XYZ file of C-alpha atoms in Angstrom:
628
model
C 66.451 72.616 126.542
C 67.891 71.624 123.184
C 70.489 74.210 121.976
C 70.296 75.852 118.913
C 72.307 74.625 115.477
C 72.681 75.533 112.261
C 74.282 73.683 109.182
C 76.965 74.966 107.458
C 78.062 72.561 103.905
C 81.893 73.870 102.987
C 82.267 72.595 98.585
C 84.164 71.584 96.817
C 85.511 69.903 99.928
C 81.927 68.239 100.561
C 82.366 68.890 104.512
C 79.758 69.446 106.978
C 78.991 70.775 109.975
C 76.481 71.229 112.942
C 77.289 74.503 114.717
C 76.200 77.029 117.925
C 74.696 80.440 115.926
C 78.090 82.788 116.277
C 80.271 80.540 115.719
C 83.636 81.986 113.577
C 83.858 80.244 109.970
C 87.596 79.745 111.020
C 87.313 77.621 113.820
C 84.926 75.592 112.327
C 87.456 75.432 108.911
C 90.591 74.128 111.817
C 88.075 71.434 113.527
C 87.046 70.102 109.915
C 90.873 69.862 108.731
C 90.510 72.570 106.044
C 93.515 74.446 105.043
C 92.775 78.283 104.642
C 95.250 79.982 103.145
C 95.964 82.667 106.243
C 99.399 84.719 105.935
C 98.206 86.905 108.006
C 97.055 84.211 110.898
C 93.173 85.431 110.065
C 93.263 88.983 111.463
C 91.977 90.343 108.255
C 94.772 92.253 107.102
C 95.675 89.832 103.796
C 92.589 89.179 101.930
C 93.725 85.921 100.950
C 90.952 84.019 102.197
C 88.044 85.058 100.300
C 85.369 82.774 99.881
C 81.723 82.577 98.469
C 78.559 82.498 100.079
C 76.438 80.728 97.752
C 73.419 79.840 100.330
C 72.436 81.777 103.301
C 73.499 85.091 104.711
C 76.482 86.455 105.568
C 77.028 89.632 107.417
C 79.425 91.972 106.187
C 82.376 93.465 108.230
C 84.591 96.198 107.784
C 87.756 93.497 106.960
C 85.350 92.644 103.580
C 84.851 96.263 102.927
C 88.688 97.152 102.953
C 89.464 94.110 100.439
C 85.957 93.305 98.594
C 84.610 95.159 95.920
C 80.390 96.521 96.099
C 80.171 93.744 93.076
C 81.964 90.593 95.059
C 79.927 91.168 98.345
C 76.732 91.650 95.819
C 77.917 88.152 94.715
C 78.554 87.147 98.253
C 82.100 87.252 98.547
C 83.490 86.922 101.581
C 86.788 86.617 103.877
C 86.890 83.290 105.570
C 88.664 84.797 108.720
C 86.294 87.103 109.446
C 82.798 85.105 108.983
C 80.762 84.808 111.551
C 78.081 81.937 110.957
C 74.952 82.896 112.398
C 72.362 80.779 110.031
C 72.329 77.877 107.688
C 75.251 78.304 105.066
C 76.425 76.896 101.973
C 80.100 78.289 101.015
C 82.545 77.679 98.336
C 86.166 77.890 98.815
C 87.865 78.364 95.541
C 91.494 76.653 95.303
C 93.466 79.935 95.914
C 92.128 80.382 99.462
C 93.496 77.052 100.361
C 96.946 76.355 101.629
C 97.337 72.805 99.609
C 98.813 71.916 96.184
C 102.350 70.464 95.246
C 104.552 73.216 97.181
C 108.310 74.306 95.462
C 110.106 72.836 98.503
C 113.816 72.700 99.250
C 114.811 69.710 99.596
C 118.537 69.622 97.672
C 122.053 69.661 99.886
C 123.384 71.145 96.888
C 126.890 69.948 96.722
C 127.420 69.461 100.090
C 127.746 65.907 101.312
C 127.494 64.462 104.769
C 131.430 63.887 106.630
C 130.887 61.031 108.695
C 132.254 61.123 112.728
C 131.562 59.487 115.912
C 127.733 58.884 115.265
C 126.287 59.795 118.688
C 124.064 56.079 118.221
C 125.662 53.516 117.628
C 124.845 49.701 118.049
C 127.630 47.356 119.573
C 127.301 43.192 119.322
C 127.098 41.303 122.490
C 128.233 37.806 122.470
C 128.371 34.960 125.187
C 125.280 36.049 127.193
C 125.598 33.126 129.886
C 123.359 33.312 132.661
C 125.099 30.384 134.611
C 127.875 32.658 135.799
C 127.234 34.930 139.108
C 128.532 37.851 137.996
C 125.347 40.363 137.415
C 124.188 40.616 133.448
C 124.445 44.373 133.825
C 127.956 44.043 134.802
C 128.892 41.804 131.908
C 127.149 44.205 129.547
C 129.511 47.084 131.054
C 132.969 44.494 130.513
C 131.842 44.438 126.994
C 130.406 47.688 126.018
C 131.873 50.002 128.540
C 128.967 52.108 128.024
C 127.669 53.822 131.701
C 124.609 53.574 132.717
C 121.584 51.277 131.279
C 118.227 53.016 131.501
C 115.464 50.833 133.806
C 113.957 49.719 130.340
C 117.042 48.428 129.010
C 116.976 46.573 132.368
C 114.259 45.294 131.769
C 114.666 44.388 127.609
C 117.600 42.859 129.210
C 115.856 40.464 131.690
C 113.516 39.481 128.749
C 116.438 38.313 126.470
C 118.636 37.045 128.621
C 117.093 33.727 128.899
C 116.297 33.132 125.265
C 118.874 34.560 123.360
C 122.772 34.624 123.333
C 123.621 37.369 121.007
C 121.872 40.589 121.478
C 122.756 43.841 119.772
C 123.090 47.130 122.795
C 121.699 50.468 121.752
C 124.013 52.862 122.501
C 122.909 57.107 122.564
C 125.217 59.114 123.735
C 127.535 56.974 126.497
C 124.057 55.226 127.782
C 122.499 52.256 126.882
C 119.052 52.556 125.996
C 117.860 49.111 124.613
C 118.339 45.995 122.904
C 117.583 43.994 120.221
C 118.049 40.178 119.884
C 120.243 39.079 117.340
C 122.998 40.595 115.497
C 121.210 44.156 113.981
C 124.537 46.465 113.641
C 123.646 46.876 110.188
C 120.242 48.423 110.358
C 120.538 51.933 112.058
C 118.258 55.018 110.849
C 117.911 58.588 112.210
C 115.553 61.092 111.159
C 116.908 64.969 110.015
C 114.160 67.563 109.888
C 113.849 70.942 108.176
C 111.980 72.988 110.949
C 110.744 75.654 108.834
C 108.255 78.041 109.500
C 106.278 77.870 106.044
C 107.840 74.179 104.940
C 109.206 71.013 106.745
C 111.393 68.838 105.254
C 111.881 65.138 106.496
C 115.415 62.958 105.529
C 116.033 59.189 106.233
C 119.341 58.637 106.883
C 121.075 55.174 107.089
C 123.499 56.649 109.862
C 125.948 53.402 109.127
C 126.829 54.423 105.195
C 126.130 58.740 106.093
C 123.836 58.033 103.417
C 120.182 60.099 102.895
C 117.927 57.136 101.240
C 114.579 59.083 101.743
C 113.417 62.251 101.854
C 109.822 64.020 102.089
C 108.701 67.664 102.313
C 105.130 69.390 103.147
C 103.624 73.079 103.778
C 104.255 73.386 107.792
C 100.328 73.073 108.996
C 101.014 75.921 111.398
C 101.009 78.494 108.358
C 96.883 78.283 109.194
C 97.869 80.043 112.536
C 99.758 82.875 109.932
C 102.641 83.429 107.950
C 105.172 84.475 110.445
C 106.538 83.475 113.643
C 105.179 86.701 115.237
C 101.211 85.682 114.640
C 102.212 82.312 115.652
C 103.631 83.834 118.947
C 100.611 85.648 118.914
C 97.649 82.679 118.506
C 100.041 80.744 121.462
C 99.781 84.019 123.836
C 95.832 84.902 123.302
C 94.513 81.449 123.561
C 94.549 79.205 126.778
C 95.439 76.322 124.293
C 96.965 78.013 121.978
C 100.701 76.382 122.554
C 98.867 72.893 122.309
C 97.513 73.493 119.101
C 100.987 74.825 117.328
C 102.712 71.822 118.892
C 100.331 69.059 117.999
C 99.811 70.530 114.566
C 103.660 70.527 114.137
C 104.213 67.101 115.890
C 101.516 65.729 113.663
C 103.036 66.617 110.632
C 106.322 65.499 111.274
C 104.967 62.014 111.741
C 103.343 62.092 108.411
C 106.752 63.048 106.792
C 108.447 60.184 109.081
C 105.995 57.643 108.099
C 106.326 58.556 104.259
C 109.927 58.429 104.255
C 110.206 54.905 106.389
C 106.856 53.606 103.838
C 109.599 54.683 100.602
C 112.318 53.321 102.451
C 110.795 49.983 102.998
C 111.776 49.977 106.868
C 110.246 50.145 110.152
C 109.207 53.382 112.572
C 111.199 50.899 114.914
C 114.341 51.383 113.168
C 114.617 55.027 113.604
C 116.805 55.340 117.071
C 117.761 58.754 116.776
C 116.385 62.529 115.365
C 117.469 65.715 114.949
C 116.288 69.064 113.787
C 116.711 72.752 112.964
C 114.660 75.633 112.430
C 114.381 79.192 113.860
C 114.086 79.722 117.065
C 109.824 80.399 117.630
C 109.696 76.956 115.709
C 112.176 75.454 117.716
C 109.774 76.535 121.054
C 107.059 75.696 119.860
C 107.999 71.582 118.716
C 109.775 71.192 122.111
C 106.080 72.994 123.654
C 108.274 75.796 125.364
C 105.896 78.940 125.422
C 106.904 81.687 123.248
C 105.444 84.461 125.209
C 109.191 85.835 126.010
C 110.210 85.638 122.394
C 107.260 88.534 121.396
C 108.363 91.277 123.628
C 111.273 93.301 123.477
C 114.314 91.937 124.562
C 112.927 88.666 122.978
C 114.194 86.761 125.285
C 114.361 82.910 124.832
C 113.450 79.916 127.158
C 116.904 78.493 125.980
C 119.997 79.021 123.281
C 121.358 75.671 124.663
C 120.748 72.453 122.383
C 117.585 70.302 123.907
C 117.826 66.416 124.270
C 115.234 64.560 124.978
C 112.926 61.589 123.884
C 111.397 62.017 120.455
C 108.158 60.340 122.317
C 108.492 62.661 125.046
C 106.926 65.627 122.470
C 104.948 63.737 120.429
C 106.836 61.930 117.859
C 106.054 58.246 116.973
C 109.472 56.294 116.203
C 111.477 53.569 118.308
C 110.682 54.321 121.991
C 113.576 55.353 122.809
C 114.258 57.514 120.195
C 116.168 60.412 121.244
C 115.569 63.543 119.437
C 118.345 66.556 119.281
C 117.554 70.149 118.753
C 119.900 72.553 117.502
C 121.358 74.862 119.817
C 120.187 78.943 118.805
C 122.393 82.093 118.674
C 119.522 84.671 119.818
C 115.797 84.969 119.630
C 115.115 85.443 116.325
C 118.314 83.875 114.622
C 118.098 79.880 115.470
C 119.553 76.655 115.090
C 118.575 77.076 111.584
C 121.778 79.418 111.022
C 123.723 77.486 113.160
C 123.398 74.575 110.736
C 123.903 77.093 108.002
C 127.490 78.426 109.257
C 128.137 74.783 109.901
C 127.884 73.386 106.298
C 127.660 76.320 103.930
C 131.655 76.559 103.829
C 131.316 80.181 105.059
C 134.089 78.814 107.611
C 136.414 77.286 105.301
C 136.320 79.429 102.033
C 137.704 83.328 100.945
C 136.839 86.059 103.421
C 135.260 88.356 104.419
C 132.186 86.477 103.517
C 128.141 86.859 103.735
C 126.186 83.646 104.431
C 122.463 85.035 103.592
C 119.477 83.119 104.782
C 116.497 84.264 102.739
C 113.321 82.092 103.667
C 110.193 83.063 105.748
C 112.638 84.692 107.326
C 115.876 86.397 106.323
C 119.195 85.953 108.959
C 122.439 87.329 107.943
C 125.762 86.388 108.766
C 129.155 88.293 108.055
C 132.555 86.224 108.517
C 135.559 87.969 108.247
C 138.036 85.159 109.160
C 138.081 85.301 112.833
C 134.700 86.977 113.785
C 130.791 86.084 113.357
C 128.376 88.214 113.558
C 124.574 87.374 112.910
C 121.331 88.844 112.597
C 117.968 88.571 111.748
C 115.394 90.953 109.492
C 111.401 90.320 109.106
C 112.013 90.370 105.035
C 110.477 86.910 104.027
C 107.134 87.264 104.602
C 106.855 89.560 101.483
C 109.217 87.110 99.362
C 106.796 84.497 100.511
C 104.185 86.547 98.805
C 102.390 87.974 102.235
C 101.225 91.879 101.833
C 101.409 91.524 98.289
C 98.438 91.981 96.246
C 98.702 89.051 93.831
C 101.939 87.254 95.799
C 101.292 83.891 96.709
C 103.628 80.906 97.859
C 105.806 78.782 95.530
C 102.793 76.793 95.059
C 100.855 74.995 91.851
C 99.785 78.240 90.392
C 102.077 80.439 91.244
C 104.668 82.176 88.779
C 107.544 81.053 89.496
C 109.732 83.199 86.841
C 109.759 86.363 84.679
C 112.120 87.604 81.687
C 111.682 89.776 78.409
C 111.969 87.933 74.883
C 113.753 89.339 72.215
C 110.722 91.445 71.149
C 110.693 92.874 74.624
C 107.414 91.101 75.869
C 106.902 89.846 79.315
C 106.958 86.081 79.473
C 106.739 83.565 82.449
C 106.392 80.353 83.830
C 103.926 78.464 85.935
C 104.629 75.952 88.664
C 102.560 72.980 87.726
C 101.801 74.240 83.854
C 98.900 75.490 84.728
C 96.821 79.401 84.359
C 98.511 81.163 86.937
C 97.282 82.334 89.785
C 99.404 84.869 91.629
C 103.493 85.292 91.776
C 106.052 84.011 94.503
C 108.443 85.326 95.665
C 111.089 84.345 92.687
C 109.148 85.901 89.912
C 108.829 89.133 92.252
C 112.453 89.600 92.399
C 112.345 89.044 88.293
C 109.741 91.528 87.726
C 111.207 94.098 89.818
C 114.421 93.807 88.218
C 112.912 93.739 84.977
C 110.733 96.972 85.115
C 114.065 98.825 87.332
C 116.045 97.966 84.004
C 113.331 99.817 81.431
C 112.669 102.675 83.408
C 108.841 101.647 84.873
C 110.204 101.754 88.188
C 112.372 104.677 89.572
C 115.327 104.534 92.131
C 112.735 105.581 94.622
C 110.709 102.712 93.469
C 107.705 104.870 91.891
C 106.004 103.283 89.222
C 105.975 106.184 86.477
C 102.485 105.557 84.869
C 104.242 105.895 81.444
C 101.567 104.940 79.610
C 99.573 107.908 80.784
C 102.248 110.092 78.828
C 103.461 108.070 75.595
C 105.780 110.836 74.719
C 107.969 109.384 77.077
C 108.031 105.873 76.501
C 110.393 105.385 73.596
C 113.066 107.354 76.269
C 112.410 104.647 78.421
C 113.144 101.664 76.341
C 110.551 99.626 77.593
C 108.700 99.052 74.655
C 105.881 96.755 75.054
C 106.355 97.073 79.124
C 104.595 100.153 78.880
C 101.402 99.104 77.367
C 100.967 97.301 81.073
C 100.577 100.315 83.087
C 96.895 100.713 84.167
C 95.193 102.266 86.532
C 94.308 100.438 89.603
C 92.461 102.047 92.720
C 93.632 105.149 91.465
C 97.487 104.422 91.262
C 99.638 103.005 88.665
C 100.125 98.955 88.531
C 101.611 97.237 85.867
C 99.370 93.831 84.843
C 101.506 90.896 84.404
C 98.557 88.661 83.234
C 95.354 89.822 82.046
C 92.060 88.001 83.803
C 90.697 86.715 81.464
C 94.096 84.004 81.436
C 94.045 83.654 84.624
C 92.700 80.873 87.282
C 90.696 82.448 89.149
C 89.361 85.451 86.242
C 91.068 87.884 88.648
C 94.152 90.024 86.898
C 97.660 89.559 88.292
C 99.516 92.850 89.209
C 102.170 94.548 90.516
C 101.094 97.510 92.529
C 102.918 100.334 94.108
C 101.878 99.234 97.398
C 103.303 96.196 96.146
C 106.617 97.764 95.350
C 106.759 99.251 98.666
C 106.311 96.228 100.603
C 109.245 94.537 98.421
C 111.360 98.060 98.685
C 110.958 97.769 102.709
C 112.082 93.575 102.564
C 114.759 94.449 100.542
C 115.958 97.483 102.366
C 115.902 95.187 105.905
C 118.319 92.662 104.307
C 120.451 95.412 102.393
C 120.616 97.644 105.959
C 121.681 94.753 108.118
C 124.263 93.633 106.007
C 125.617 97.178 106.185
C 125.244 97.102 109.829
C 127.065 93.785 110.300
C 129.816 94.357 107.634
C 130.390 97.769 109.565
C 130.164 95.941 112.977
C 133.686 94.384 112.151
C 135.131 97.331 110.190
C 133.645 96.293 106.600
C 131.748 97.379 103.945
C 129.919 95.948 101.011
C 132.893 96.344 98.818
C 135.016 94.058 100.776
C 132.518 91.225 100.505
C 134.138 88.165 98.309
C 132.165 85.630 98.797
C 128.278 85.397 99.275
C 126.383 82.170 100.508
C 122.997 81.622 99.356
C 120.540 79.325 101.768
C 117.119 79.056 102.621
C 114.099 77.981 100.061
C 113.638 81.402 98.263
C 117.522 82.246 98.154
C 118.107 79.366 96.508
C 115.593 79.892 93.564
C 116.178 83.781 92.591
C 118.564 84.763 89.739
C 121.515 86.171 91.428
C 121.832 89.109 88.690
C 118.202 90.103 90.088
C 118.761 90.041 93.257
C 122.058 92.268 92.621
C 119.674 94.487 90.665
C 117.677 95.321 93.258
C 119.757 95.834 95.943
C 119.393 92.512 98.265
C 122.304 90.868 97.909
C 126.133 93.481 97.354
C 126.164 94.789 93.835
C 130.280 94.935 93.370
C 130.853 90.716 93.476
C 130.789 88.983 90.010
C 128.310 86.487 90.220
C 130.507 83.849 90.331
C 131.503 84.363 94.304
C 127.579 84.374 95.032
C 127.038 79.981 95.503
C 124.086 78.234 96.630
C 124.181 76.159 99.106
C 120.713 74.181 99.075
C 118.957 73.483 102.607
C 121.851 73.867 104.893
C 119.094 73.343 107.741
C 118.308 69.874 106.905
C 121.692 69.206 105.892
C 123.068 70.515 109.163
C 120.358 68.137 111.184
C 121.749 65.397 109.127
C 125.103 66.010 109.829
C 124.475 65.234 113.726
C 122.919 62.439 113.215
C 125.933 61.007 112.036
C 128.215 62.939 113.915
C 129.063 64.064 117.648
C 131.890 66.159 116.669
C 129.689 68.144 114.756
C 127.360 68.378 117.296
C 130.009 70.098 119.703
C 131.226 72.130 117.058
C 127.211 73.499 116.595
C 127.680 74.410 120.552
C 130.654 75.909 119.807
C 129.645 78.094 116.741
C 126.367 79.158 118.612
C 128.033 80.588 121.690
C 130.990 82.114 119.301
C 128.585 84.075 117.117
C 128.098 87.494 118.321
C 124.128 88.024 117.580
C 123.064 91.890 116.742
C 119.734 93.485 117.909
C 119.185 95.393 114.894
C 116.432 97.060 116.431
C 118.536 98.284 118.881
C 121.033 99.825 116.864
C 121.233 103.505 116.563
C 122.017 102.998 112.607
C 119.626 100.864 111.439
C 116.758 103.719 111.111
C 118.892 106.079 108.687
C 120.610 102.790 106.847
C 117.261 101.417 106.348
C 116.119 104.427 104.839
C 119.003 104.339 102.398
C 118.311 101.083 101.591
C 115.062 101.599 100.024
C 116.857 102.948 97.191
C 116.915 100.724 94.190
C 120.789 100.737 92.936
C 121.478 102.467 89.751
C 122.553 100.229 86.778
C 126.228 101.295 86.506
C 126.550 100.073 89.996
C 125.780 96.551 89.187
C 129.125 94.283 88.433
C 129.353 93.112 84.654
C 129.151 89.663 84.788
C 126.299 89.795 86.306
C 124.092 89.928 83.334
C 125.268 86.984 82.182
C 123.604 84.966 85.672
């Protein structure tokens, strides 16, 4: 008996498909290759991924009546997580429900620059190959290299060679010898660094000779379609028997894409790349070596390993030299990863004035306090909100997206566009503006209430925020201030700044601000003491530092002058062992040093959390910083 199928047409994206009746739109999306936009991993809490149902019926569920209006589902609105296809269907997916575009990625060391050491591959000439002597060729090779032991394929390159060639160049990883090459080749020796991050990877081609980067590439991390944060990527790995494949192939894949663009701009050869390394947090880190996270999503989040992993690159997927070996930064606890061990490594947190704050703010925000002797470190779930999840009209530093926010000298709200285009939503950056902005005239509270000034005018000129005020409307019954009217926008839709919005923003803010406390109090410290601050991570190195004062994330009493960026300390850190082993023992060393805090364990987060929800007043706020 033939079984049923329906067709199902996906446009613009003029893709197909032939489906079982009850099949989920999603699954079909994943096996066609398109890219939802999912920060919520498709549970239907976002709304992000609403598409159109232009042909068929669709049946309605309750996810579509929380986020869809009567009039959209009239017009057949739908969200793509939540369809079920049960008949023939012709969709559209408009571009904000897609996860592609030219992404704002990290990609800059910022002044940091690589200190070359003892590069843990090296290549070492070997001369007067003679096979009429009896002595062994493996024993020769060890009079001339003193390298212990040869793997059985280097035995075996070695057998090839031997009776053809006289010079051959030994490939040398860490004491062993792993290969060889005929000729004289010293002079052409690669590794691959990689950004493991959980909402963008980053890919640098380093010519490990000169501790030079020649090449570098970035991309959205393909797992984002499995959600925003680690914990709905633990999640999809947990509930589905090949859950763990997926995440690791779709990771693995993508890092051979970067690879292959970086060797194509480089003008070498995959063959040429002897040795990788990476960084990221700790889920990501699990998930590329295909260790199951299951540990890492119940309490104590416990992980498979802190240590460092070795292994071959090909061993997990990755397609460079054969016997390319691949090193993985070692973690300090199950939610604060090799990442931040990079990050303590190169920020010069170690070497500069103390007590000092090394702040992490991407996906996800670690913190670490330094006060010349001790580490502590910790981790806070802050960066899916800067990342624009569970925010109305927050998107990712995407084509699109605002990017900034400021008042001109009449007082009106102006901003810019990634990509010079009609905006779409706001990341995470232009948040952080906007809040600041509307703390300064008054629209906001300490409590972080939006006033609804316009609703009493009498008020307004008390509040000096002018034109500001004209933007308070009424949305589902609350205040929200409109930051672009629909009508200029891409998709017709209004962008806004709700005071569920606020909320979400007050609570990512208030984790940051209440760990800090916790850690600066952990060694005897408060926020006063603080004279240096170290910004890292994709979002922390993009936000105006008087902003982020204003609103509490980062320590309101330094001038702005102690608060540096440091650019992508995690790719700088993974190129920085690719060129040398001392800093690769000195990672061990830093990640079994560093004291790692539960703060969901500690009896003062509740009540400092709760504190930290409350915007800072704008006396508090050093003077220089209005001038950052």
């Amino acid at each position: 008996m033939t079984e049923e199928r329906v067709q199902l047409a996906i446009q613009p994206l003029d893709k197909t498909a032939s489906v079982t009746p009850g099949t989920p739109f999603l699954e079909i999306a994943r096996q066609l290759g398109v890219p939802l936009n999912l920060p919520c991993g498709g549970e239907g809490h976002c709304g992000k991924c609403r598409i159109r149902v232009v042909h068929g019926t669709a049946p309605t569920t309750q996810a579509d009546l929380r986020h869809l209006s009567r009039e959209e589902i009239a017009e057949g609105h739908r969200l793509a997580c939540q369809l079920v296809v049960t008949s023939p269907l012709v969709v559209i997916i408009p571009p904000e429900a897609l996860a592609t575009g030219h992404h704002q990625i990290l990609t800059s060391r910022g002044e940091l620059r690589l200190r070359k050491g003892t590069p843990p591959f090296y290549k070492h000439l070997i001369t007067r190959l003679d096979t009429s002597e009896a002595r062994s060729l493996v024993d020769r090779i060890h009079r001339q290299t003193g390298a212990q032991p040869l793997t059985f394929s280097a035995i075996a390159e070695l057998a090839r060679y031997a009776h053809t060639e006289h010079t051959l160049t030994a490939l040398v990883a860490e004491k062993s010898i792993v290969g060889f090459e005929p000729g004289d080749t010293r002079e052409r020796n690669f590794g691959l660094a990689f950004d493991l991050g959980t909402t963008t990877l980053v890919a640098s081609l380093v010519d490990v000779n000169a501790a030079t980067p020649i090449a570098v590439a970035a991309r959205l991390n393909p797992q984002t379609q499995f959600g925003d944060d680690v914990i709905s990527r633990i999640q999809f790995a947990c509930e589905r028997p090949d859950g763990l494949q997926q995440l690791q192939h779709a990771v693995c894949q993508a890092l051979n894409d970067l690879a292959q663009t970086v060797i194509r701009d480089a003008g070498i050869s995959r063959n040429e790349i002897y040795q990788a390394a990476c960084a990221g947090n700790t889920t990501m880190q699990h998930l590329l070596c295909g260790f199951h996270p299951f540990s890492l999503g119940r309490y104590p989040f416990t992980p498979v390993t802190l240590g460092s992993v070795s292994c071959q690159a090909r061993d997990i997927g990755l397609e460079l030299h054969p016997e390319c070996h691949l090193y993985v930064f070692p973690a300090i606890g199950g939610f604060v990863g090799g990442d931040t061990v990079a990050g303590v490594l190169t920020s010069g947190l170690l070497e500069g004035e103390t007590p000092a704050l090394l702040v992490d703010l991407g996906t996800n925000g670690e913190i670490v306090v330094y006060d010349g002797q001790n580490l502590h470190a910790a981790a806070t779930a802050a960066g899916p909100a800067f990342e624009g999840a569970k925010i109305s009209s927050g998107m990712r530093a995407t084509q699109g997206a605002i990017e900034h926010v400021w008042r001109d000298e009449g007082g009106e709200l102006r901003y810019r566009v990634i990509g010079n285009q009609r905006p779409t939503g706001m990341c995470g950056s232009a948040l952080l503006d906007l809040l600041a902005i509307l703390l300064d005239a008054g629209i906001i509270d300490p409590q972080g209430r939006l006033t609804g000034c316009n609703a009493r005018p009498e008020i307004a000129g008390s509040l000096g925020c002018g034109p500001l005020c004209e933007r308070i409307v009424v949305h589902e019954g609350r205040p929200a201030f409109l930051v672009v009217p629909g009508e200029e926008t891409s998709s017709g839709q209004p962008i806004l700044l709700t005071q569920q919005d606020v909320r979400q923003l007050q609570l990512a803010i208030g984790a940051i601000r209440a760990g800090t406390e916790i850690l600066l109090g952990r060694l005897g410290l408060s926020a006063s003491d603080v004279q240096a601050v170290y910004l890292a991570g994709g979002f922390g190195n993009y936000i105006r530092r008087r902003h982020a004062q204003r609103v509490g994330l980062l320590p309101s009493a330094i001038p702005t002058a102690r608060i540096r960026f440091c650019g992508n300390t995690s790719l700088f850190g993974a190129e920085l062992a690719l060129v040398s082993a001392e800093a690769r023992r000195h990672a061990e060393e830093l990640a079994r040093m560093v004291q790692h805090v539960d703060l969901s364990a500690d009896p003062d987060f509740r009540w400092k959390f709760a504190e930290a929800m409350i915007f800072p007043e704008q006396s508090l706020i050093h003077p220089e910083a209005d001038r950052a």
